[in-house]
């Protein structure tokens, strides 16, 4: 077992305990919920009354007024009251129900349904009175609402409008939104005052002008009739801000806590004379950049400590992260410890294996290779070597499996490719299982992440940035073209290869299925081979055997192949300096970070390189904007920032693993500006009020933490 230094345990203040106790009763105790309701709520992770207080509205609907149909504004949700003028049911391509609604303003609104049952359709007889709420959009004949929520009114019934804005909560199948809203409202009756609920010290709240928690919760669940809907929709109201800050703070603190716990463990202090690293450096065909030198020094200093390093190295594609990792490995090996280098895909892991074998082989150190596909005798001998203390292992996350036992793992290097999370990082610490303590961890991101986001997602790591590229690179020129101009591209490839250059043709598909991807790539390969007679072509996709892939890649690297047709498996790691042209099919289907990563496969040498982003038509506005970002910038950090603005953080970070997308009210794309305040509050709390830290985390992260037992 890893040794654990005694960590001081704070006793929660009485108020903290009371705050937790207040919301602890089971939801089934609320009037109207019962065991059936409790089951539904459990699906939303809501088990206690206090959980409902923190189940926050996604948005609000204004049904306090009725808008005349003639006054509807496209895009602005509104409520209308009208009579059914005409009904049309169609079945041409798919079922269709269109209902023309008229009111005294003389205008007509079409309600359009694609899914409906017979009873619903019968309900719309001409003359029926209907109260509908939805978003009007321009249609074939005037404005229409697609799938509005609606209610039929009896001929003489009054159309009762809401007194307040209606909060809309995230719900689950089988649980009507209004019922859920009713339960939340009922739970709020039990909301205690700030004397019990508030966890943030008054001085901190005043400094950052944050309303009290009880006030914020009441406001957000039931904004007054005159509340500014636009402010609320934008998450700008001070009461929302208060909750956003608290939620971000809770997540940030929980990461910091994990970090503290991790740092409290003992790690081997990896010091040596630097002789091995010196020999490695001497053999390099280049000088390190100043940025690389700085990061090597930061990492080296961490490794020499007896608290485990937890460091993230960020750097743009091609900034030279691998050699930095290799120098760290040399330091650990010289100190007599083992190093594991891990990558998320086999192809990338193979690339690292080649790089590390190239650097360490001449120094008498052969990396041990371990991937999921290594079975039988090779696997047994790899495991035996690691157990016997072989200094260097390279592979996929197979290296982290339970069966793999290291004799004295001192450093784990993880190339993250935005899909590795906190949990895996934690799992690593058990790999050091020896008297020597837990291993140091060096994480490299293949995708730069904006600073603000890194602060949120990686609050458990120190961050080093390699902020310059090695000299002598010519920026890649990026072109955006419709697929209708495919023939021109074929000509371009022919010209580039005639010039002695090499090219990539990358196939993408929306489907996650490797099989479909592979088939698309096979088809493209066959077509290109016909269109480009005389060129030596090869194919690489995820369904091929590792040895086949490796052979194709090696041939391409050696210049024996002119055109490599591939799926996105080549996203990371592939390094062929003579390749100067890349065509990406259906580029609009990929994320910006992924495109930037792919594009980084060219422009590795000194030749002028280009990347053609080919898109299928028609192209949506957002897709066009995204491709334009790429055309306009070669800077991964800038691209990541734009991607964050355009698409939110989930895409950048890989949502589930990091948990950052599971926010109730915060939205990192929108609220990243609050992160400095969050970091400041976190420092203040950890320093002065450690007793509230756990309460805050469990209040907001509740379920996940409870189950993970973290
Ligand atoms: P990434 O940061 O994207 O992982 P790599 O580590 O794969 O980048 O490095 C990209 C290429 O640049 C490799 O061929 C590597 O050998 C080379 N390289 C790394 N550092 C330097 C340097 N200081 N000068 C010149 N080339 C370098
Ligand atoms: Mg890399």
Coordinates of N, CA and C and ligand atoms in Angstrom, one line a residue, residues 284-290 292 313-324 348 351-352 355 359 415 444-446 466 469-473 557 573-577 597 600-601 604, ligand 1:
X284 N 20.9 14.2 -29.6 CA 19.8 14.9 -30.3 C 20.3 15.6 -31.5
X285 N 19.6 15.6 -32.7 CA 20.1 16.3 -33.9 C 19.7 17.8 -33.8
X286 N 19.1 18.3 -32.7 CA 18.7 19.7 -32.5 C 19.0 20.2 -31.1
X287 N 18.9 21.5 -31.0 CA 19.0 22.1 -29.7 C 17.6 22.2 -29.1
X288 N 17.4 22.1 -27.8 CA 16.1 22.4 -27.3 C 15.8 23.8 -27.4
X289 N 14.5 24.2 -27.6 CA 14.1 25.6 -27.5 C 14.2 26.1 -26.1
X290 N 14.2 27.4 -26.0 CA 14.2 28.0 -24.6 C 12.9 27.5 -23.8
X292 N 11.3 24.7 -24.2 CA 11.5 23.3 -23.8 C 12.5 23.2 -22.6
X313 N 2.0 19.1 -19.0 CA 2.7 19.9 -19.9 C 1.8 20.2 -21.1
X314 N 1.6 21.5 -21.4 CA 0.8 21.9 -22.5 C 1.7 22.4 -23.6
X315 N 1.4 22.2 -24.8 CA 2.2 22.7 -25.9 C 1.5 22.4 -27.1
X316 N 1.6 23.3 -28.1 CA 0.9 23.2 -29.4 C 1.4 21.9 -30.1
X317 N 0.7 21.5 -31.1 CA 1.1 20.4 -31.9 C 2.5 20.7 -32.4
X318 N 3.4 19.8 -32.3 CA 4.7 19.9 -32.8 C 5.7 20.8 -32.0
X319 N 5.2 21.1 -30.8 CA 6.1 22.0 -30.0 C 7.2 21.2 -29.3
X320 N 7.2 19.9 -29.4 CA 8.3 19.0 -28.9 C 8.1 18.6 -27.5
X321 N 6.9 18.1 -27.2 CA 6.7 17.6 -25.8 C 7.4 16.3 -25.6
X322 N 7.5 15.5 -26.6 CA 8.0 14.1 -26.4 C 9.4 14.1 -25.8
X323 N 10.3 15.0 -26.4 CA 11.7 15.0 -25.9 C 11.8 15.5 -24.5
X324 N 10.9 16.4 -24.1 CA 10.8 16.8 -22.7 C 10.5 15.6 -21.8
X348 N -0.5 5.9 -31.5 CA 0.3 6.9 -30.8 C 1.3 6.2 -29.9
X351 N 4.1 5.1 -31.9 CA 5.0 6.3 -32.3 C 6.0 6.6 -31.1
X352 N 5.4 6.6 -29.9 CA 6.3 6.8 -28.7 C 7.3 5.7 -28.6
X355 N 10.1 6.6 -30.9 CA 10.9 7.7 -30.5 C 11.7 7.3 -29.3
X359 N 15.9 7.0 -28.9 CA 16.7 7.8 -28.0 C 17.4 7.0 -27.0
X415 N 0.4 10.6 -22.3 CA 0.1 11.5 -23.4 C -1.5 11.4 -23.4
X444 N 0.9 14.9 -20.6 CA 1.0 15.8 -21.7 C -0.3 15.9 -22.5
X445 N -0.8 17.1 -22.8 CA -2.0 17.2 -23.6 C -1.6 17.3 -25.0
X446 N -2.3 16.5 -25.9 CA -2.0 16.7 -27.3 C -2.8 17.9 -27.8
X466 N 4.8 24.8 -23.0 CA 5.8 25.0 -24.0 C 5.2 26.0 -25.1
X469 N 7.3 27.1 -30.9 CA 7.7 26.0 -31.7 C 9.1 26.0 -32.0
X470 N 9.7 24.8 -32.3 CA 11.1 24.8 -32.7 C 11.3 25.6 -34.0
X471 N 12.5 26.2 -34.2 CA 12.7 27.1 -35.3 C 12.7 26.3 -36.6
X472 N 12.5 27.0 -37.7 CA 12.6 26.3 -39.0 C 11.3 25.7 -39.5
X473 N 10.2 25.9 -38.8 CA 9.0 25.4 -39.3 C 8.3 26.5 -40.2
X557 N 6.9 6.6 -43.9 CA 7.9 7.3 -43.2 C 9.2 7.2 -44.0
X573 N 0.6 11.8 -33.2 CA 1.8 11.1 -33.1 C 2.6 10.8 -34.4
X574 N 1.9 10.7 -35.5 CA 2.5 10.4 -36.7 C 3.5 11.5 -37.2
X575 N 4.7 11.2 -37.5 CA 5.6 12.2 -37.7 C 6.5 12.0 -38.9
X576 N 6.1 12.6 -40.1 CA 6.8 12.4 -41.3 C 7.1 13.8 -41.9
X577 N 8.3 14.2 -41.8 CA 8.7 15.5 -42.2 C 8.5 15.8 -43.6
X597 N -5.0 19.2 -34.7 CA -4.1 18.1 -34.4 C -3.8 17.3 -35.7
X600 N -1.5 19.2 -37.9 CA -0.1 19.2 -37.3 C 0.8 18.1 -37.9
X601 N 0.1 17.2 -38.6 CA 0.9 16.1 -39.2 C 1.7 16.6 -40.4
X604 N 5.9 19.7 -40.8 CA 6.9 19.2 -39.8 C 8.3 19.4 -40.3
Ligands
LIG1 P1 4.3 17.2 -29.9 O1 4.6 18.4 -28.9 O2 3.3 17.5 -30.9 O3 4.2 15.9 -29.3 P2 6.8 16.1 -30.9 O4 7.3 15.8 -29.5 O5 6.2 14.9 -31.6 O6 5.7 17.2 -30.8 O7 7.8 16.8 -31.8 C1 7.6 17.1 -33.1 C2 8.9 17.0 -33.9 O8 9.7 18.1 -33.6 C3 9.6 15.7 -33.7 O9 10.1 15.3 -34.9 C4 10.8 16.2 -32.8 O10 11.9 15.4 -32.9 C5 11.0 17.6 -33.3 N1 11.6 18.5 -32.3 C6 11.4 18.5 -30.9 N2 12.1 19.5 -30.3 C7 12.8 20.1 -31.3 C8 13.7 21.2 -31.3 N3 14.0 21.9 -30.2 N4 14.2 21.6 -32.5 C9 13.9 20.9 -33.6 N5 13.1 19.8 -33.7 C10 12.5 19.5 -32.6

